[in-house]
Amino acid sequence: MKIFIDPGHNYSGADTGAAGNGLREQDVSYFVGSYLTKYLSDAGFDVKCSRNKLADNVAATFNRSINYRYMQANEFKADYFISLHCDASADKDAKGAHVCVYSKNSTAERLASAVIKKLIPLGLDGRSEKIVERKNLGVLKHTNMPAILIEMGFITNPENANLMRSPEMIARAIFEGICEFTGIKTEKEYMSVNDTIALMSDRGIISDTEKWYNGTWNDDDFKWLLRKVGTYIADKM
Ligand SMILES: [Zn+2]
């Protein structure tokens, strides 16, 4: 499954973002985007990002910057398009996340609702309308796939801005929303404890399986097990 990640705005020049509390929107969007790219790639998604370095400027004018983003996504034939932004207001009490979609009652709206559900518990509540229809945003209008634009809280609000200093947390929440929506698991499936004991017994790493099944092993047993497993891996690999 292909996902296009678009960290909003350019580092400098045209189409730069908002600023507040010592942060710049284009930097926050870049850092969230790079964590999100990593999490999605690790989970097996095919990911392309519009900005691959912090100082990347995708174009020299506003219109070209917007065009570049949706054209790259269309060319990539992404299944979903995710644009990352921060809100700003003259009122520093304005806070909370919301997600923009081109139209409601759409796949994009369902993706938006899976994502916002994960963002709110981070402390990004505050907006009464959490999914907003926007007809005038180029990246939503001209993308050929379901597209969402996430406003990850207000950079002008001190608490929201504080959360933006932990971009990995915001990225993780968006990642979990995408996984829940697409039905793709966030973690590799690990073997059960009992299956692991049975396999280790089968490979001759342990013989006294009852102790391990029953959980009656002690600290020394555990250290011994670590050494046996380590030796087994060193021999086999
Ligand atoms: Zn923005």
Coordinates of C-alpha atoms and ligand atoms in Angstrom, one line a residue, residues 8-9 15-18 25-26 29 84-87 149-151, ligand 1:
G8 CA 3.6 21.3 4.8
H9 CA 5.5 24.4 3.6
D15 CA 5.3 29.0 1.0
T16 CA 6.8 29.1 4.4
G17 CA 4.6 28.3 7.4
A18 CA 3.4 29.9 10.6
E25 CA 5.5 25.1 11.2
Q26 CA 7.7 23.9 8.4
S29 CA 5.8 19.3 9.8
L84 CA 0.9 17.8 7.8
H85 CA 0.4 21.3 9.0
C86 CA 0.1 23.4 12.2
D87 CA -2.7 25.9 12.9
L149 CA -4.7 17.7 5.6
I150 CA -3.9 17.4 9.3
E151 CA -3.7 20.6 11.4
Ligands
ZN1 ZN 0.2 25.2 7.0

